CSV table of C-alpha atoms and ligand atoms in Angstrom, one decimal:
chain,number,residue,atom,x,y,z
A,1,MET,CA,105.3,83.1,155.5
A,2,ASN,CA,104.3,81.2,152.5
A,3,ARG,CA,101.2,79.4,153.4
A,4,PHE,CA,101.8,76.6,150.8
A,5,SER,CA,105.3,75.7,151.7
A,6,ALA,CA,106.8,75.4,155.1
A,7,THR,CA,108.6,72.4,154.0
A,8,LYS,CA,112.4,72.2,153.5
A,9,PRO,CA,113.3,71.3,150.0
A,10,ALA,CA,115.7,68.3,149.8
A,11,GLY,CA,115.7,68.4,153.6
A,12,GLY,CA,117.9,71.5,153.7
A,13,ARG,CA,116.8,75.1,154.4
A,14,SER,CA,113.3,76.3,153.8
A,15,VAL,CA,112.8,78.7,151.0
A,16,ASP,CA,112.3,81.6,153.5
A,17,GLU,CA,115.6,80.6,155.1
A,18,ILE,CA,117.2,80.6,151.7
A,19,THR,CA,115.8,83.9,150.4
A,20,GLY,CA,115.4,85.8,153.6
A,21,SER,CA,111.8,86.1,152.9
A,22,ARG,CA,112.5,87.9,149.7
A,23,ARG,CA,110.1,86.7,147.0
A,24,LEU,CA,110.3,88.2,143.6
A,25,ARG,CA,107.2,86.3,142.5
A,26,ARG,CA,105.0,88.5,144.8
A,27,MET,CA,104.7,91.3,142.3
A,28,ARG,CA,104.2,88.9,139.3
A,29,LYS,CA,101.2,87.5,140.9
A,30,THR,CA,98.4,89.3,139.0
A,31,PRO,CA,98.2,91.2,135.8
A,32,TRP,CA,97.6,94.5,137.6
A,33,SER,CA,100.7,94.2,139.7
A,34,ARG,CA,102.8,93.2,136.7
A,35,ARG,CA,101.5,96.2,134.8
A,36,LEU,CA,102.4,98.3,137.9
A,37,VAL,CA,106.0,97.4,138.0
A,38,GLN,CA,106.7,97.0,134.3
A,39,GLU,CA,109.9,98.9,133.6
A,40,ASN,CA,109.8,99.4,129.8
A,41,LYS,CA,107.0,100.0,127.4
A,42,LEU,CA,106.8,99.9,123.6
A,43,THR,CA,104.7,102.6,122.0
A,44,ALA,CA,104.1,103.8,118.5
A,45,ASP,CA,106.5,106.8,119.3
A,46,ASP,CA,109.4,104.2,119.3
A,47,LEU,CA,108.9,103.1,115.7
A,48,ILE,CA,110.7,104.1,112.5
A,49,TRP,CA,109.4,102.3,109.5
A,50,PRO,CA,111.9,101.5,106.6
A,51,ILE,CA,110.2,101.2,103.2
A,52,PHE,CA,111.4,100.4,99.8
A,53,VAL,CA,110.5,102.6,96.9
A,54,ILE,CA,110.6,101.9,93.2
A,55,ASP,CA,109.7,103.7,90.0
A,56,GLY,CA,106.3,103.3,88.3
A,57,GLU,CA,102.8,103.5,89.3
A,58,ASN,CA,100.4,101.3,91.3
A,59,ARG,CA,103.3,98.9,92.1
A,60,ARG,CA,103.5,96.7,95.1
A,61,GLU,CA,106.3,94.2,94.5
A,62,PRO,CA,106.6,91.4,97.1
A,63,ILE,CA,110.0,90.6,98.4
A,64,ALA,CA,110.4,86.9,98.7
A,65,ALA,CA,112.5,86.8,101.8
A,66,MET,CA,110.4,89.4,103.5
A,67,PRO,CA,106.8,88.3,103.5
A,68,GLY,CA,104.5,91.3,104.1
A,69,VAL,CA,107.1,93.8,102.8
A,70,PHE,CA,106.8,95.4,99.4
A,71,ARG,CA,108.7,97.6,96.9
A,72,LEU,CA,106.3,100.5,96.5
A,73,SER,CA,105.8,103.0,93.7
A,74,LEU,CA,105.5,106.5,95.0
A,75,ASP,CA,101.8,106.8,94.8
A,76,MET,CA,101.7,103.6,97.0
A,77,ALA,CA,104.4,105.0,99.3
A,78,VAL,CA,102.5,108.1,99.9
A,79,LYS,CA,99.5,106.1,100.8
A,80,GLU,CA,101.5,104.0,103.3
A,81,ALA,CA,103.2,107.1,104.8
A,82,GLU,CA,99.7,108.5,105.3
A,83,HIS,CA,98.6,105.3,107.1
A,84,ALA,CA,101.9,105.2,109.2
A,85,ALA,CA,101.3,108.9,110.2
A,86,SER,CA,97.7,108.1,111.2
A,87,LEU,CA,99.0,105.2,113.4
A,88,GLY,CA,101.3,107.7,115.2
A,89,ILE,CA,104.5,106.4,113.7
A,90,PRO,CA,106.9,109.4,114.0
A,91,ALA,CA,109.3,108.6,111.0
A,92,ILE,CA,109.9,106.6,107.9
A,93,ALA,CA,113.2,105.7,106.4
A,94,THR,CA,113.3,105.2,102.6
A,95,PHE,CA,115.4,102.8,100.6
A,96,PRO,CA,115.4,102.7,96.7
A,97,TYR,CA,115.4,100.0,94.2
A,98,VAL,CA,117.4,101.4,91.4
A,99,ASP,CA,117.3,99.8,87.9
A,100,MET,CA,120.7,98.2,86.7
A,101,ALA,CA,120.7,100.8,83.8
A,102,LEU,CA,121.0,103.6,86.2
A,103,ARG,CA,123.8,102.1,88.3
A,104,ASP,CA,127.5,102.6,87.8
A,105,ASP,CA,130.9,102.1,89.6
A,106,THR,CA,130.6,105.2,91.5
A,107,GLY,CA,126.9,105.3,92.3
A,108,SER,CA,126.6,108.6,90.7
A,109,HIS,CA,122.8,108.4,90.4
A,110,ILE,CA,122.7,109.2,94.1
A,111,LEU,CA,123.4,112.8,93.1
A,112,ASP,CA,120.5,113.0,90.8
A,113,PRO,CA,117.9,115.4,92.4
A,114,ASP,CA,115.3,113.4,90.6
A,115,ASN,CA,116.3,110.0,91.6
A,116,ILE,CA,113.6,107.8,93.3
A,117,ILE,CA,114.7,108.7,96.8
A,118,ASN,CA,114.5,112.4,96.3
A,119,ARG,CA,111.3,112.2,94.5
A,120,ALA,CA,109.9,110.1,97.3
A,121,SER,CA,110.9,112.7,99.8
A,122,ARG,CA,109.2,115.5,97.9
A,123,ALA,CA,106.0,113.4,97.4
A,124,ILE,CA,105.8,112.3,101.0
A,125,LYS,CA,106.6,115.7,102.4
A,126,ALA,CA,104.0,117.3,100.3
A,127,ALA,CA,101.2,114.8,101.1
A,128,VAL,CA,102.1,113.9,104.7
A,129,PRO,CA,104.1,116.8,106.2
A,130,GLU,CA,103.6,115.5,109.8
A,131,ILE,CA,105.9,112.4,109.3
A,132,GLY,CA,109.7,112.6,109.5
A,133,ILE,CA,111.6,111.4,106.6
A,134,ILE,CA,114.9,109.7,107.0
A,135,THR,CA,117.2,109.0,104.0
A,136,ASP,CA,120.3,106.9,103.7
A,137,GLY,CA,123.5,108.3,102.2
A,138,ALA,CA,125.1,105.1,101.4
A,139,LEU,CA,125.9,104.3,97.8
A,140,ASP,CA,125.0,100.5,97.6
A,141,PRO,CA,121.5,100.8,95.9
A,142,PHE,CA,123.2,103.0,93.2
A,143,THR,CA,126.4,101.1,92.5
A,144,SER,CA,126.8,98.4,89.9
A,145,HIS,CA,128.9,96.3,92.5
A,146,GLY,CA,126.6,96.8,95.5
A,147,HIS,CA,129.2,98.2,97.7
A,148,ASP,CA,128.5,101.2,99.9
A,149,GLY,CA,131.4,103.2,98.4
A,150,ILE,CA,133.3,104.0,95.3
A,151,LEU,CA,135.3,100.9,94.2
A,152,ARG,CA,138.7,101.4,92.6
A,153,GLY,CA,141.2,98.6,92.0
A,154,GLY,CA,139.3,96.3,94.4
A,155,ILE,CA,139.3,99.0,97.2
A,156,ILE,CA,136.4,100.9,98.6
A,157,VAL,CA,138.1,104.4,98.5
A,158,ASN,CA,137.3,106.4,101.6
A,159,ASP,CA,137.7,110.0,101.0
A,160,GLU,CA,136.2,110.1,97.5
A,161,THR,CA,133.2,108.3,98.9
A,162,VAL,CA,132.8,110.6,101.7
A,163,GLU,CA,132.7,113.6,99.3
A,164,GLN,CA,130.0,111.9,97.3
A,165,VAL,CA,127.9,110.9,100.3
A,166,ALA,CA,128.1,114.5,101.7
A,167,ALA,CA,127.0,115.9,98.4
A,168,ALA,CA,124.2,113.5,98.2
A,169,ALA,CA,123.1,114.4,101.8
A,170,VAL,CA,122.7,118.1,100.6
A,171,ILE,CA,120.5,117.0,97.7
A,172,GLN,CA,118.4,114.8,100.0
A,173,ALA,CA,118.0,117.6,102.5
A,174,ALA,CA,116.9,119.9,99.7
A,175,SER,CA,114.4,117.3,98.7
A,176,GLY,CA,112.8,117.3,102.1
A,177,ALA,CA,114.7,114.7,104.2
A,178,ASP,CA,114.6,115.7,107.8
A,179,ILE,CA,117.3,113.3,109.0
A,180,ILE,CA,120.3,112.0,107.0
A,181,ALA,CA,121.3,108.5,108.1
A,182,PRO,CA,124.4,107.4,106.4
A,183,SER,CA,125.0,103.7,106.6
A,184,ASP,CA,128.2,103.4,104.8
A,185,MET,CA,130.7,103.4,107.6
A,186,MET,CA,133.4,105.5,105.8
A,187,ASP,CA,135.7,107.4,108.2
A,188,GLY,CA,134.9,111.1,108.5
A,189,ARG,CA,131.5,110.9,106.8
A,190,ILE,CA,129.6,112.4,109.8
A,191,GLY,CA,131.7,115.6,109.9
A,192,ALA,CA,131.7,116.0,106.2
A,193,ILE,CA,127.9,115.6,106.0
A,194,ARG,CA,127.4,118.1,108.9
A,195,ASP,CA,129.8,120.6,107.2
A,196,ALA,CA,128.0,120.2,103.8
A,197,LEU,CA,124.6,120.6,105.3
A,198,ASP,CA,125.5,123.6,107.3
A,199,VAL,CA,127.3,125.4,104.5
A,200,ASN,CA,124.2,124.9,102.4
A,201,GLY,CA,121.8,126.3,105.0
A,202,PHE,CA,120.5,122.9,106.4
A,203,GLN,CA,121.6,123.5,109.9
A,204,ASP,CA,118.3,122.0,111.2
A,205,VAL,CA,118.6,118.7,109.2
A,206,ALA,CA,119.7,116.1,111.8
A,207,ILE,CA,122.1,113.2,111.4
A,208,MET,CA,121.4,109.8,112.6
A,209,SER,CA,124.6,107.8,112.3
A,210,TYR,CA,124.7,104.2,111.6
A,211,ALA,CA,127.5,104.5,114.0
A,212,THR,CA,128.0,100.8,114.8
A,213,LYS,CA,127.1,98.8,111.7
A,214,PHE,CA,128.5,95.4,111.8
A,215,ALA,CA,129.5,93.0,109.0
A,216,SER,CA,126.5,90.7,109.4
A,217,ALA,CA,124.8,87.9,107.7
A,218,PHE,CA,121.5,89.3,108.7
A,219,TYR,CA,121.3,91.8,105.9
A,220,GLY,CA,120.5,89.2,103.2
A,221,PRO,CA,116.8,89.8,102.5
A,222,TYR,CA,117.5,93.6,102.3
A,223,ARG,CA,119.9,93.0,99.5
A,224,GLU,CA,117.1,91.2,97.5
A,225,ALA,CA,114.9,94.1,98.3
A,226,VAL,CA,117.2,96.8,96.8
A,227,GLY,CA,118.5,94.5,94.1
A,228,THR,CA,122.1,94.2,95.2
A,229,ALA,CA,121.9,90.6,96.2
A,230,GLY,CA,123.3,89.3,92.9
A,231,LEU,CA,125.8,92.1,92.4
A,232,LEU,CA,127.8,92.1,95.5
A,233,LYS,CA,131.2,90.5,95.2
A,234,GLY,CA,133.2,89.8,98.4
A,235,ASP,CA,132.1,91.2,101.7
A,236,LYS,CA,131.9,94.5,103.5
A,237,LYS,CA,134.5,93.7,106.1
A,238,THR,CA,136.8,96.5,105.1
A,239,TYR,CA,134.3,99.2,106.2
A,240,TYR,CA,131.7,97.5,108.6
A,241,ILE,CA,132.7,96.5,112.1
A,242,ASP,CA,133.8,92.9,112.9
A,243,HIS,CA,130.9,91.4,114.8
A,244,ALA,CA,133.4,90.0,117.3
A,245,ASN,CA,134.2,93.6,118.6
A,246,SER,CA,132.6,95.8,121.1
A,247,ASP,CA,135.3,98.2,122.3
A,248,GLU,CA,135.8,99.2,118.6
A,249,ALA,CA,132.0,99.8,118.3
A,250,LEU,CA,132.3,102.3,121.3
A,251,ARG,CA,135.1,104.1,119.5
A,252,GLU,CA,133.0,104.4,116.3
A,253,ALA,CA,130.1,105.8,118.4
A,254,GLU,CA,132.4,108.3,120.2
A,255,GLN,CA,133.9,109.4,116.9
A,256,ASP,CA,130.5,109.9,115.2
A,257,LEU,CA,129.3,112.0,118.2
A,258,LEU,CA,132.5,114.2,118.1
A,259,GLU,CA,131.9,114.7,114.4
A,260,GLY,CA,128.3,116.0,115.0
A,261,ALA,CA,125.9,112.9,115.0
A,262,ASP,CA,122.6,113.8,116.8
A,263,MET,CA,121.6,110.2,117.2
A,264,LEU,CA,123.4,106.9,117.0
A,265,MET,CA,122.2,103.6,115.6
A,266,VAL,CA,123.2,100.0,116.2
A,267,LYS,CA,122.7,97.5,113.4
A,268,PRO,CA,121.6,94.8,113.5
A,269,GLY,CA,119.5,94.9,116.6
A,270,LEU,CA,118.8,91.7,118.5
A,271,PRO,CA,122.3,90.0,118.4
A,272,TYR,CA,123.9,93.4,119.5
A,273,LEU,CA,122.0,94.2,122.7
A,274,ASP,CA,125.2,94.5,124.6
A,275,ILE,CA,126.4,97.2,122.2
A,276,ILE,CA,123.2,99.1,122.7
A,277,ARG,CA,123.6,99.0,126.3
A,278,ARG,CA,127.2,100.0,126.3
A,279,ILE,CA,126.5,102.9,124.0
A,280,LYS,CA,123.5,104.2,126.1
A,281,ASP,CA,125.4,103.9,129.4
A,282,GLU,CA,128.6,105.5,128.0
A,283,PHE,CA,127.1,108.4,126.0
A,284,SER,CA,123.5,109.0,127.2
A,285,VAL,CA,122.5,110.2,123.6
A,286,PRO,CA,119.5,109.2,121.6
A,287,THR,CA,120.1,105.6,120.6
A,288,PHE,CA,118.4,103.5,118.0
A,289,ALA,CA,118.6,100.0,116.7
A,290,TYR,CA,117.8,98.6,113.3
A,291,GLN,CA,116.0,95.3,113.5
A,292,VAL,CA,117.2,94.3,110.2
A,293,SER,CA,115.8,92.3,107.3
A,294,GLY,CA,117.2,88.9,108.4
A,295,GLU,CA,115.9,89.4,112.0
A,296,TYR,CA,112.5,90.2,110.4
A,297,ALA,CA,112.7,87.1,108.0
A,298,MET,CA,113.5,84.8,110.9
A,299,ILE,CA,110.5,85.8,112.9
A,300,LYS,CA,108.3,85.6,109.9
A,301,ALA,CA,109.5,82.3,108.7
A,302,ALA,CA,109.3,80.6,112.1
A,303,GLY,CA,106.0,82.2,112.6
A,304,ALA,CA,104.7,80.9,109.3
A,305,ASN,CA,105.8,77.4,110.2
A,306,GLY,CA,103.9,77.6,113.5
A,307,TRP,CA,107.2,77.2,115.3
A,308,ILE,CA,106.8,80.4,117.3
A,309,ASP,CA,104.0,82.7,118.0
A,310,GLU,CA,104.9,85.4,115.5
A,311,GLU,CA,103.1,88.2,117.0
A,312,ARG,CA,104.4,87.6,120.6
A,313,ALA,CA,108.0,87.1,119.2
A,314,MET,CA,107.8,90.3,117.3
A,315,LEU,CA,106.6,92.5,120.3
A,316,GLU,CA,109.1,90.8,122.6
A,317,SER,CA,112.0,91.4,120.3
A,318,LEU,CA,111.1,95.1,120.1
A,319,LEU,CA,110.5,95.6,123.7
A,320,CYS,CA,113.8,93.8,124.6
A,321,LEU,CA,115.6,96.3,122.3
A,322,LYS,CA,114.0,99.1,124.3
A,323,ARG,CA,115.1,97.5,127.5
A,324,ALA,CA,118.6,97.3,126.3
A,325,GLY,CA,118.6,101.0,125.9
A,326,CYS,CA,117.0,102.0,122.6
A,327,ASP,CA,115.0,105.2,122.4
A,328,GLY,CA,113.5,103.9,119.1
A,329,ILE,CA,113.7,101.0,116.6
A,330,LEU,CA,113.8,100.8,112.9
A,331,THR,CA,111.6,97.9,112.1
A,332,TYR,CA,109.6,96.4,109.1
A,333,PHE,CA,107.0,95.4,111.6
A,334,ALA,CA,106.3,99.1,112.5
A,335,PRO,CA,102.7,99.5,111.1
A,336,ARG,CA,101.6,96.1,112.3
A,337,VAL,CA,103.0,96.9,115.9
A,338,ALA,CA,101.4,100.3,115.9
A,339,GLU,CA,98.1,98.7,114.9
A,340,ILE,CA,98.4,96.2,117.8
A,341,LEU,CA,99.4,98.8,120.2
A,342,ARG,CA,96.4,101.0,119.3
A,343,GLY,CA,94.3,98.0,120.2
B,1,PBG,C1,123.8,99.2,103.2
B,1,PBG,C2,122.6,98.8,103.8
B,1,PBG,C3,122.4,97.6,104.5
B,1,PBG,C4,121.1,97.7,105.0
B,1,PBG,C5,120.6,98.9,104.7
B,1,PBG,N1,121.5,99.6,104.0
B,1,PBG,C6,123.3,96.5,104.7
B,1,PBG,C7,123.9,95.8,103.5
B,1,PBG,O1,123.3,95.7,102.4
B,1,PBG,O2,125.1,95.5,103.7
B,1,PBG,C8,120.5,96.5,105.7
B,1,PBG,C9,119.0,96.6,106.2
B,1,PBG,C10,118.4,95.4,106.5
B,1,PBG,O3,119.0,94.3,106.4
B,1,PBG,O4,117.2,95.5,106.8
B,1,PBG,N2,124.3,100.5,103.2
């Protein structure tokens, strides 16, 4: 019996009569009981940190739409990777800023073993062997038009792009990447990358598929970060998934698993919690979300205005991604979160 309320609200039944004495607030009563029944936890083990790398030395270029995120020259990137490893962050994902002079219609610079991504892998692997390195196979940072594939006659050509992405994956693996994470959404890329890695002796290099990557407005700040914002004409709707669709996302996930993906990713994160849950329930495979640049920017902007508590919103959004079914999350907040979690 609740000692404070034997009354009957609105003259009807008492609360005990309504709930049958079931009171879900009992376990919420104290911090210790809340801790005891907490179902999900966020730890440093859940974090993958995406970083942007750029040529030069001692460079830390701010990205306007992503306060607190920088394009890093390799010396700086190595330092940050060391810091991330010391915080217990398992892996980083690298994205390049490529000068316009090195970009072309086919993104051919992705095949250069000495491009900034491959040099970053070698430098980080040598200095911080304990951190996992994830590289993207998509062409967008390397193309003059900012699309993820080879553009011919206004069409992103699938099979030719797949060939190039698979070749790039082999070079990335040879440079030290532990996980290849292709974000281009071409059909057949996972199988082609798996074949190419295996034929070249990289059976142990894993594939994290950006399996369900949606055509989304939330990628805006990233495009500033990698320098494609002003280049991109049109949209990516002929290769990314329509954000109205969920069954289609499941078919993409299934297909990538059949082709050999070791892990799946949902991107963006927070607006797609239903997709994460469906994938986890359906396939029971390691499932990740990418809390993308626009999600980061929203939390930062509202926080900076004092409209939300930035730190709490950050932690809540990440824990909710775990609750939805994520095994891990790519997030620009990774080092800050790891620092907070360390206490
Ligand atoms: C493209 C790519 C995108 C992101 C990473 N690689 C999307 C895009 O530019 O269309 C987005 C990452 C983010 O927004 O944080 N292959």
